[in-house]
């Protein structure tokens, strides 16, 4: 199950990111490079992580007109990343353009539905009539209809989306903590065991591994808990 762990490189320092990669490359499947790190490290950093033998989740959450997003996705595909993200709220034509741009490549597009920082009042403020749970389901369904291969969703949403979208869609879940971990600023957390039981395919884990006294031991504990969830009938 270690290949199902994505470690979030949440730092502005390419050097720090590369030391985390060096320490954990054999222990986890992927590293997530996002908006803080990519503008500093650029494509060269992505290449270095790949040279260390790891796969990449390039989390830049594209949201623009279809033609521009298709171009952005092609550039991500050219970098050899395994996953990249788009906002489902970009609409069906944008989602379809993103899916088409990645078709036949080794890159799976993941759609982001409603950011977990938004609540019902925030959605109302931007003119959405739906409540957050319904908006998540609707946007996820729209993305899958447009040919998108996966969804980033909170652990709270995994079971509903798995039931709704079926087994083929890749579900990637952040906000995961071992029972003994501190929760930090995450408000809704689940254990790796429960996330896998609910139907998650990949877990995005940041601080519980990167800030652990022994990151390798922490990664192994996550993998063991995920395996226990898989083996349990
Ligand atoms: O350190 P921690 O495990 O909380 O990091 C989780 C990672 O997942 C961070 O990169 C964070 O931006 C990302 N994420 C999240 N919640 C979401 C979407 C993404 O925590 N709803």
PDB file of C-alpha atoms and ligand atoms in Angstrom:
ATOM      1  CA  UNK A   1       0.000   0.000   0.000  1.00  0.00           C
ATOM      2  CA  UNK A   2       2.969   2.327   0.270  1.00  0.00           C
ATOM      3  CA  UNK A   3       2.539   3.179  -3.418  1.00  0.00           C
ATOM      4  CA  UNK A   4      -0.855   4.652  -2.480  1.00  0.00           C
ATOM      5  CA  UNK A   5       0.703   7.285  -0.209  1.00  0.00           C
ATOM      6  CA  UNK A   6       1.256  10.759  -1.675  1.00  0.00           C
ATOM      7  CA  UNK A   7       3.505  12.955   0.472  1.00  0.00           C
ATOM      8  CA  UNK A   8       2.697  16.674   0.196  1.00  0.00           C
ATOM      9  CA  UNK A   9       5.877  18.735  -0.202  1.00  0.00           C
ATOM     10  CA  UNK A  10       4.431  21.848   1.427  1.00  0.00           C
ATOM     11  CA  UNK A  11       7.524  24.068   1.476  1.00  0.00           C
ATOM     12  CA  UNK A  12       8.872  26.996  -0.560  1.00  0.00           C
ATOM     13  CA  UNK A  13      12.365  25.461  -0.550  1.00  0.00           C
ATOM     14  CA  UNK A  14      13.362  23.092  -3.382  1.00  0.00           C
ATOM     15  CA  UNK A  15      16.336  21.941  -1.269  1.00  0.00           C
ATOM     16  CA  UNK A  16      14.112  20.999   1.649  1.00  0.00           C
ATOM     17  CA  UNK A  17      11.728  19.270  -0.729  1.00  0.00           C
ATOM     18  CA  UNK A  18      14.586  17.229  -2.215  1.00  0.00           C
ATOM     19  CA  UNK A  19      15.834  16.133   1.210  1.00  0.00           C
ATOM     20  CA  UNK A  20      12.322  14.930   2.046  1.00  0.00           C
ATOM     21  CA  UNK A  21      12.275  13.053  -1.272  1.00  0.00           C
ATOM     22  CA  UNK A  22      15.683  11.495  -0.561  1.00  0.00           C
ATOM     23  CA  UNK A  23      14.511  10.293   2.848  1.00  0.00           C
ATOM     24  CA  UNK A  24      11.159   8.901   1.699  1.00  0.00           C
ATOM     25  CA  UNK A  25      11.518   7.885  -1.958  1.00  0.00           C
ATOM     26  CA  UNK A  26      11.504   4.158  -1.177  1.00  0.00           C
ATOM     27  CA  UNK A  27       8.699   4.423   1.356  1.00  0.00           C
ATOM     28  CA  UNK A  28       5.877   6.177  -0.529  1.00  0.00           C
ATOM     29  CA  UNK A  29       4.522   6.215  -4.070  1.00  0.00           C
ATOM     30  CA  UNK A  30       4.291   9.880  -4.999  1.00  0.00           C
ATOM     31  CA  UNK A  31       5.205  13.412  -3.984  1.00  0.00           C
ATOM     32  CA  UNK A  32       2.806  16.322  -4.348  1.00  0.00           C
ATOM     33  CA  UNK A  33       4.297  19.535  -5.753  1.00  0.00           C
ATOM     34  CA  UNK A  34       1.893  22.424  -5.412  1.00  0.00           C
ATOM     35  CA  UNK A  35       1.491  26.151  -5.868  1.00  0.00           C
ATOM     36  CA  UNK A  36       3.997  27.112  -3.194  1.00  0.00           C
ATOM     37  CA  UNK A  37       6.844  24.916  -4.379  1.00  0.00           C
ATOM     38  CA  UNK A  38       6.443  24.759  -8.166  1.00  0.00           C
ATOM     39  CA  UNK A  39       7.065  28.475  -8.896  1.00  0.00           C
ATOM     40  CA  UNK A  40      10.365  28.138  -6.965  1.00  0.00           C
ATOM     41  CA  UNK A  41      11.536  24.716  -8.131  1.00  0.00           C
ATOM     42  CA  UNK A  42       9.991  24.596 -11.598  1.00  0.00           C
ATOM     43  CA  UNK A  43      10.286  21.739 -14.070  1.00  0.00           C
ATOM     44  CA  UNK A  44      13.859  21.018 -12.945  1.00  0.00           C
ATOM     45  CA  UNK A  45      12.621  20.082  -9.474  1.00  0.00           C
ATOM     46  CA  UNK A  46       9.998  17.781 -10.975  1.00  0.00           C
ATOM     47  CA  UNK A  47      12.723  16.100 -13.053  1.00  0.00           C
ATOM     48  CA  UNK A  48      14.921  15.637  -9.983  1.00  0.00           C
ATOM     49  CA  UNK A  49      12.085  13.994  -8.045  1.00  0.00           C
ATOM     50  CA  UNK A  50      11.453  11.673 -10.972  1.00  0.00           C
ATOM     51  CA  UNK A  51      15.165  10.876 -11.136  1.00  0.00           C
ATOM     52  CA  UNK A  52      14.888   9.772  -7.490  1.00  0.00           C
ATOM     53  CA  UNK A  53      12.467   7.131  -8.777  1.00  0.00           C
ATOM     54  CA  UNK A  54       9.256   8.730  -7.558  1.00  0.00           C
ATOM     55  CA  UNK A  55       6.032   9.681  -9.269  1.00  0.00           C
ATOM     56  CA  UNK A  56       4.647  13.236  -9.104  1.00  0.00           C
ATOM     57  CA  UNK A  57       1.278  14.790  -8.338  1.00  0.00           C
ATOM     58  CA  UNK A  58       1.488  18.328  -9.799  1.00  0.00           C
ATOM     59  CA  UNK A  59      -1.231  20.175  -7.893  1.00  0.00           C
ATOM     60  CA  UNK A  60      -1.722  23.510  -9.674  1.00  0.00           C
ATOM     61  CA  UNK A  61      -5.555  23.443  -9.855  1.00  0.00           C
ATOM     62  CA  UNK A  62      -6.001  24.770 -13.393  1.00  0.00           C
ATOM     63  CA  UNK A  63      -9.142  26.870 -13.948  1.00  0.00           C
ATOM     64  CA  UNK A  64      -9.344  28.894 -17.192  1.00  0.00           C
ATOM     65  CA  UNK A  65     -10.910  28.771 -20.638  1.00  0.00           C
ATOM     66  CA  UNK A  66     -10.838  25.304 -22.274  1.00  0.00           C
ATOM     67  CA  UNK A  67      -8.065  26.134 -24.749  1.00  0.00           C
ATOM     68  CA  UNK A  68      -5.754  27.476 -22.043  1.00  0.00           C
ATOM     69  CA  UNK A  69      -6.414  24.570 -19.677  1.00  0.00           C
ATOM     70  CA  UNK A  70      -5.784  22.073 -22.494  1.00  0.00           C
ATOM     71  CA  UNK A  71      -2.397  23.749 -23.043  1.00  0.00           C
ATOM     72  CA  UNK A  72      -1.605  23.702 -19.320  1.00  0.00           C
ATOM     73  CA  UNK A  73      -2.476  19.999 -19.129  1.00  0.00           C
ATOM     74  CA  UNK A  74      -0.266  19.241 -22.152  1.00  0.00           C
ATOM     75  CA  UNK A  75       2.625  21.004 -20.426  1.00  0.00           C
ATOM     76  CA  UNK A  76       2.020  18.927 -17.268  1.00  0.00           C
ATOM     77  CA  UNK A  77       1.863  15.746 -19.374  1.00  0.00           C
ATOM     78  CA  UNK A  78       5.198  16.713 -20.968  1.00  0.00           C
ATOM     79  CA  UNK A  79       6.713  16.876 -17.468  1.00  0.00           C
ATOM     80  CA  UNK A  80       5.768  13.225 -16.956  1.00  0.00           C
ATOM     81  CA  UNK A  81       3.592  13.803 -13.912  1.00  0.00           C
ATOM     82  CA  UNK A  82       1.200  11.032 -12.854  1.00  0.00           C
ATOM     83  CA  UNK A  83      -1.542  13.338 -11.557  1.00  0.00           C
ATOM     84  CA  UNK A  84      -2.499  16.950 -12.097  1.00  0.00           C
ATOM     85  CA  UNK A  85      -5.541  18.949 -10.970  1.00  0.00           C
ATOM     86  CA  UNK A  86      -8.255  21.132 -12.489  1.00  0.00           C
ATOM     87  CA  UNK A  87     -11.246  22.872 -10.876  1.00  0.00           C
ATOM     88  CA  UNK A  88     -14.490  21.106 -11.776  1.00  0.00           C
ATOM     89  CA  UNK A  89     -16.201  24.512 -11.575  1.00  0.00           C
ATOM     90  CA  UNK A  90     -14.421  25.413 -14.837  1.00  0.00           C
ATOM     91  CA  UNK A  91     -17.352  23.699 -16.569  1.00  0.00           C
ATOM     92  CA  UNK A  92     -17.933  20.718 -18.803  1.00  0.00           C
ATOM     93  CA  UNK A  93     -16.152  22.049 -21.912  1.00  0.00           C
ATOM     94  CA  UNK A  94     -13.057  22.899 -19.870  1.00  0.00           C
ATOM     95  CA  UNK A  95     -13.109  19.495 -18.170  1.00  0.00           C
ATOM     96  CA  UNK A  96     -13.489  17.706 -21.501  1.00  0.00           C
ATOM     97  CA  UNK A  97     -10.619  19.737 -22.989  1.00  0.00           C
ATOM     98  CA  UNK A  98      -8.422  18.786 -20.012  1.00  0.00           C
ATOM     99  CA  UNK A  99      -9.353  15.106 -20.310  1.00  0.00           C
ATOM    100  CA  UNK A 100      -8.667  15.105 -24.044  1.00  0.00           C
ATOM    101  CA  UNK A 101      -5.301  16.825 -23.586  1.00  0.00           C
ATOM    102  CA  UNK A 102      -4.202  14.008 -21.264  1.00  0.00           C
ATOM    103  CA  UNK A 103      -5.787  11.149 -23.236  1.00  0.00           C
ATOM    104  CA  UNK A 104      -3.392   8.290 -23.942  1.00  0.00           C
ATOM    105  CA  UNK A 105      -0.717   9.741 -21.641  1.00  0.00           C
ATOM    106  CA  UNK A 106       0.411   8.483 -18.257  1.00  0.00           C
ATOM    107  CA  UNK A 107      -1.185  11.511 -16.579  1.00  0.00           C
ATOM    108  CA  UNK A 108      -4.523  11.204 -14.781  1.00  0.00           C
ATOM    109  CA  UNK A 109      -6.484  14.411 -14.327  1.00  0.00           C
ATOM    110  CA  UNK A 110      -8.060  14.887 -10.910  1.00  0.00           C
ATOM    111  CA  UNK A 111     -10.899  17.355 -10.446  1.00  0.00           C
ATOM    112  CA  UNK A 112     -11.218  19.517  -7.356  1.00  0.00           C
ATOM    113  CA  UNK A 113     -14.891  20.075  -6.472  1.00  0.00           C
ATOM    114  CA  UNK A 114     -15.609  22.491  -3.594  1.00  0.00           C
ATOM    115  CA  UNK A 115     -12.590  23.626  -1.584  1.00  0.00           C
ATOM    116  CA  UNK A 116     -12.911  22.456   2.008  1.00  0.00           C
ATOM    117  CA  UNK A 117     -12.238  26.047   3.102  1.00  0.00           C
ATOM    118  CA  UNK A 118     -15.705  26.993   1.762  1.00  0.00           C
ATOM    119  CA  UNK A 119     -18.976  26.473   3.641  1.00  0.00           C
ATOM    120  CA  UNK A 120     -22.627  26.900   2.624  1.00  0.00           C
ATOM    121  CA  UNK A 121     -22.532  30.666   3.301  1.00  0.00           C
ATOM    122  CA  UNK A 122     -19.436  31.076   1.093  1.00  0.00           C
ATOM    123  CA  UNK A 123     -21.141  29.195  -1.738  1.00  0.00           C
ATOM    124  CA  UNK A 124     -24.191  31.404  -1.394  1.00  0.00           C
ATOM    125  CA  UNK A 125     -21.939  34.506  -1.544  1.00  0.00           C
ATOM    126  CA  UNK A 126     -20.508  33.432  -4.888  1.00  0.00           C
ATOM    127  CA  UNK A 127     -23.958  32.688  -6.260  1.00  0.00           C
ATOM    128  CA  UNK A 128     -24.161  28.915  -5.826  1.00  0.00           C
ATOM    129  CA  UNK A 129     -27.650  27.770  -4.846  1.00  0.00           C
ATOM    130  CA  UNK A 130     -26.506  24.304  -3.717  1.00  0.00           C
ATOM    131  CA  UNK A 131     -25.254  23.318  -0.299  1.00  0.00           C
ATOM    132  CA  UNK A 132     -21.642  22.107  -0.170  1.00  0.00           C
ATOM    133  CA  UNK A 133     -22.404  18.354  -0.080  1.00  0.00           C
ATOM    134  CA  UNK A 134     -24.734  18.575  -3.076  1.00  0.00           C
ATOM    135  CA  UNK A 135     -22.293  20.835  -4.957  1.00  0.00           C
ATOM    136  CA  UNK A 136     -19.483  18.301  -4.394  1.00  0.00           C
ATOM    137  CA  UNK A 137     -21.589  15.452  -5.799  1.00  0.00           C
ATOM    138  CA  UNK A 138     -22.760  17.503  -8.745  1.00  0.00           C
ATOM    139  CA  UNK A 139     -19.307  18.789  -9.695  1.00  0.00           C
ATOM    140  CA  UNK A 140     -17.740  15.337  -9.286  1.00  0.00           C
ATOM    141  CA  UNK A 141     -20.409  13.764 -11.527  1.00  0.00           C
ATOM    142  CA  UNK A 142     -19.916  16.507 -14.116  1.00  0.00           C
ATOM    143  CA  UNK A 143     -16.164  15.911 -14.134  1.00  0.00           C
ATOM    144  CA  UNK A 144     -16.551  12.166 -14.599  1.00  0.00           C
ATOM    145  CA  UNK A 145     -19.120  12.673 -17.386  1.00  0.00           C
ATOM    146  CA  UNK A 146     -16.585  14.921 -19.131  1.00  0.00           C
ATOM    147  CA  UNK A 147     -13.983  12.128 -19.027  1.00  0.00           C
ATOM    148  CA  UNK A 148     -11.942  13.183 -15.993  1.00  0.00           C
ATOM    149  CA  UNK A 149     -10.267  10.196 -14.317  1.00  0.00           C
ATOM    150  CA  UNK A 150     -10.361  11.126 -10.647  1.00  0.00           C
ATOM    151  CA  UNK A 151     -11.542  13.407  -7.876  1.00  0.00           C
ATOM    152  CA  UNK A 152      -9.759  14.996  -4.924  1.00  0.00           C
ATOM    153  CA  UNK A 153     -12.184  14.711  -2.031  1.00  0.00           C
ATOM    154  CA  UNK A 154     -12.269  14.994   1.724  1.00  0.00           C
ATOM    155  CA  UNK A 155     -12.452  11.759   3.644  1.00  0.00           C
ATOM    156  CA  UNK A 156     -15.979  12.739   4.588  1.00  0.00           C
ATOM    157  CA  UNK A 157     -17.004  12.591   0.918  1.00  0.00           C
ATOM    158  CA  UNK A 158     -15.208   9.393  -0.157  1.00  0.00           C
ATOM    159  CA  UNK A 159     -17.952   6.881   0.629  1.00  0.00           C
ATOM    160  CA  UNK A 160     -20.686   8.922  -1.092  1.00  0.00           C
ATOM    161  CA  UNK A 161     -18.581   9.565  -4.189  1.00  0.00           C
ATOM    162  CA  UNK A 162     -17.448   5.948  -4.422  1.00  0.00           C
ATOM    163  CA  UNK A 163     -21.085   4.790  -4.270  1.00  0.00           C
ATOM    164  CA  UNK A 164     -22.142   7.411  -6.792  1.00  0.00           C
ATOM    165  CA  UNK A 165     -19.266   7.255  -9.271  1.00  0.00           C
ATOM    166  CA  UNK A 166     -18.378   3.554  -9.200  1.00  0.00           C
ATOM    167  CA  UNK A 167     -15.086   1.725  -8.911  1.00  0.00           C
ATOM    168  CA  UNK A 168     -13.234   3.099 -11.928  1.00  0.00           C
ATOM    169  CA  UNK A 169     -12.803   6.669 -10.710  1.00  0.00           C
ATOM    170  CA  UNK A 170      -9.635   7.420  -8.761  1.00  0.00           C
ATOM    171  CA  UNK A 171     -10.398   9.024  -5.373  1.00  0.00           C
ATOM    172  CA  UNK A 172      -7.584  10.932  -3.696  1.00  0.00           C
ATOM    173  CA  UNK A 173      -8.070  12.019  -0.092  1.00  0.00           C
ATOM    174  CA  UNK A 174      -6.165  14.524   2.067  1.00  0.00           C
ATOM    175  CA  UNK A 175      -6.794  15.245   5.756  1.00  0.00           C
ATOM    176  CA  UNK A 176      -5.567  11.871   7.017  1.00  0.00           C
ATOM    177  CA  UNK A 177      -4.121  11.319  10.489  1.00  0.00           C
ATOM    178  CA  UNK A 178      -2.997   8.344  12.560  1.00  0.00           C
ATOM    179  CA  UNK A 179      -4.972   8.138  15.822  1.00  0.00           C
ATOM    180  CA  UNK A 180      -1.922   9.418  17.743  1.00  0.00           C
ATOM    181  CA  UNK A 181      -1.199  12.377  15.390  1.00  0.00           C
ATOM    182  CA  UNK A 182      -1.994  15.992  16.156  1.00  0.00           C
ATOM    183  CA  UNK A 183      -4.785  17.331  13.979  1.00  0.00           C
ATOM    184  CA  UNK A 184      -3.149  20.746  13.303  1.00  0.00           C
ATOM    185  CA  UNK A 185      -5.347  23.048  11.242  1.00  0.00           C
ATOM    186  CA  UNK A 186      -7.307  20.182   9.657  1.00  0.00           C
ATOM    187  CA  UNK A 187     -10.853  20.236  10.962  1.00  0.00           C
ATOM    188  CA  UNK A 188     -12.187  16.975   9.596  1.00  0.00           C
ATOM    189  CA  UNK A 189      -9.664  14.184   9.714  1.00  0.00           C
ATOM    190  CA  UNK A 190      -9.912  10.434   9.332  1.00  0.00           C
ATOM    191  CA  UNK A 191      -7.445   7.644   9.946  1.00  0.00           C
ATOM    192  CA  UNK A 192      -5.747   5.897   7.014  1.00  0.00           C
ATOM    193  CA  UNK A 193      -7.646   2.746   7.968  1.00  0.00           C
ATOM    194  CA  UNK A 194     -11.035   4.483   7.698  1.00  0.00           C
ATOM    195  CA  UNK A 195     -10.137   6.364   4.494  1.00  0.00           C
ATOM    196  CA  UNK A 196      -9.228   3.117   2.697  1.00  0.00           C
ATOM    197  CA  UNK A 197     -12.294   1.351   4.097  1.00  0.00           C
ATOM    198  CA  UNK A 198     -14.454   4.198   2.767  1.00  0.00           C
ATOM    199  CA  UNK A 199     -13.066   3.666  -0.739  1.00  0.00           C
ATOM    200  CA  UNK A 200     -10.087   6.020  -1.143  1.00  0.00           C
ATOM    201  CA  UNK A 201      -7.424   4.963  -3.667  1.00  0.00           C
ATOM    202  CA  UNK A 202      -4.646   7.345  -2.635  1.00  0.00           C
ATOM    203  CA  UNK A 203      -4.024   9.339   0.551  1.00  0.00           C
ATOM    204  CA  UNK A 204      -2.334  12.750   0.548  1.00  0.00           C
ATOM    205  CA  UNK A 205      -0.317  13.101   3.740  1.00  0.00           C
ATOM    206  CA  UNK A 206       1.777  16.109   4.718  1.00  0.00           C
ATOM    207  CA  UNK A 207       2.834  16.927   8.257  1.00  0.00           C
ATOM    208  CA  UNK A 208       2.107  13.555   9.925  1.00  0.00           C
ATOM    209  CA  UNK A 209       4.970  12.176   7.816  1.00  0.00           C
ATOM    210  CA  UNK A 210       7.176  15.166   6.907  1.00  0.00           C
ATOM    211  CA  UNK A 211       7.226  16.632  10.439  1.00  0.00           C
ATOM    212  CA  UNK A 212       7.414  13.306  12.291  1.00  0.00           C
ATOM    213  CA  UNK A 213      10.461  12.646  14.471  1.00  0.00           C
ATOM    214  CA  UNK A 214      11.044   9.601  12.256  1.00  0.00           C
ATOM    215  CA  UNK A 215       9.399  10.191   8.839  1.00  0.00           C
ATOM    216  CA  UNK A 216      10.281   6.708   7.539  1.00  0.00           C
ATOM    217  CA  UNK A 217       8.643   5.047  10.545  1.00  0.00           C
ATOM    218  CA  UNK A 218       5.578   7.286  10.145  1.00  0.00           C
ATOM    219  CA  UNK A 219       5.261   6.393   6.443  1.00  0.00           C
ATOM    220  CA  UNK A 220       5.546   2.690   7.287  1.00  0.00           C
ATOM    221  CA  UNK A 221       2.839   3.034   9.918  1.00  0.00           C
ATOM    222  CA  UNK A 222       0.507   4.655   7.364  1.00  0.00           C
ATOM    223  CA  UNK A 223       1.203   1.851   4.889  1.00  0.00           C
ATOM    224  CA  UNK A 224       0.592  -0.808   7.549  1.00  0.00           C
ATOM    225  CA  UNK A 225      -2.752   0.743   8.549  1.00  0.00           C
ATOM    226  CA  UNK A 226      -3.813   0.968   4.888  1.00  0.00           C
ATOM    227  CA  UNK A 227      -2.868  -2.662   4.327  1.00  0.00           C
ATOM    228  CA  UNK A 228      -4.832  -3.694   7.421  1.00  0.00           C
ATOM    229  CA  UNK A 229      -7.878  -1.898   5.972  1.00  0.00           C
ATOM    230  CA  UNK A 230      -7.479  -3.716   2.636  1.00  0.00           C
ATOM    231  CA  UNK A 231      -7.034  -7.147   4.184  1.00  0.00           C
ATOM    232  CA  UNK A 232      -9.948  -6.831   6.599  1.00  0.00           C
ATOM    233  CA  UNK A 233     -12.958  -8.530   4.969  1.00  0.00           C
TER     234      UNK A 233
HETATM  235  O1  LIG B   1      -0.038  18.377   6.428  1.00  0.00           O
HETATM  236  P1  LIG B   1      -1.343  17.815   5.935  1.00  0.00           P
HETATM  237  O2  LIG B   1      -1.406  16.306   5.982  1.00  0.00           O
HETATM  238  O3  LIG B   1      -2.531  18.462   6.585  1.00  0.00           O
HETATM  239  O4  LIG B   1      -1.341  18.207   4.382  1.00  0.00           O
HETATM  240  C1  LIG B   1      -2.411  17.887   3.553  1.00  0.00           C
HETATM  241  C2  LIG B   1      -2.152  18.311   2.151  1.00  0.00           C
HETATM  242  O5  LIG B   1      -3.371  18.127   1.414  1.00  0.00           O
HETATM  243  C3  LIG B   1      -1.780  19.772   1.950  1.00  0.00           C
HETATM  244  O6  LIG B   1      -0.941  19.849   0.786  1.00  0.00           O
HETATM  245  C4  LIG B   1      -3.093  20.455   1.682  1.00  0.00           C
HETATM  246  O7  LIG B   1      -2.980  21.605   0.894  1.00  0.00           O
HETATM  247  C5  LIG B   1      -3.828  19.366   0.895  1.00  0.00           C
HETATM  248  N1  LIG B   1      -5.281  19.472   0.959  1.00  0.00           N
HETATM  249  C6  LIG B   1      -6.009  19.430   2.138  1.00  0.00           C
HETATM  250  N2  LIG B   1      -7.369  19.523   2.126  1.00  0.00           N
HETATM  251  C7  LIG B   1      -8.015  19.656   0.979  1.00  0.00           C
HETATM  252  C8  LIG B   1      -7.314  19.710  -0.216  1.00  0.00           C
HETATM  253  C9  LIG B   1      -5.933  19.621  -0.196  1.00  0.00           C
HETATM  254  O8  LIG B   1      -5.429  19.306   3.190  1.00  0.00           O
HETATM  255  N3  LIG B   1      -9.316  19.684   1.000  1.00  0.00           N
END
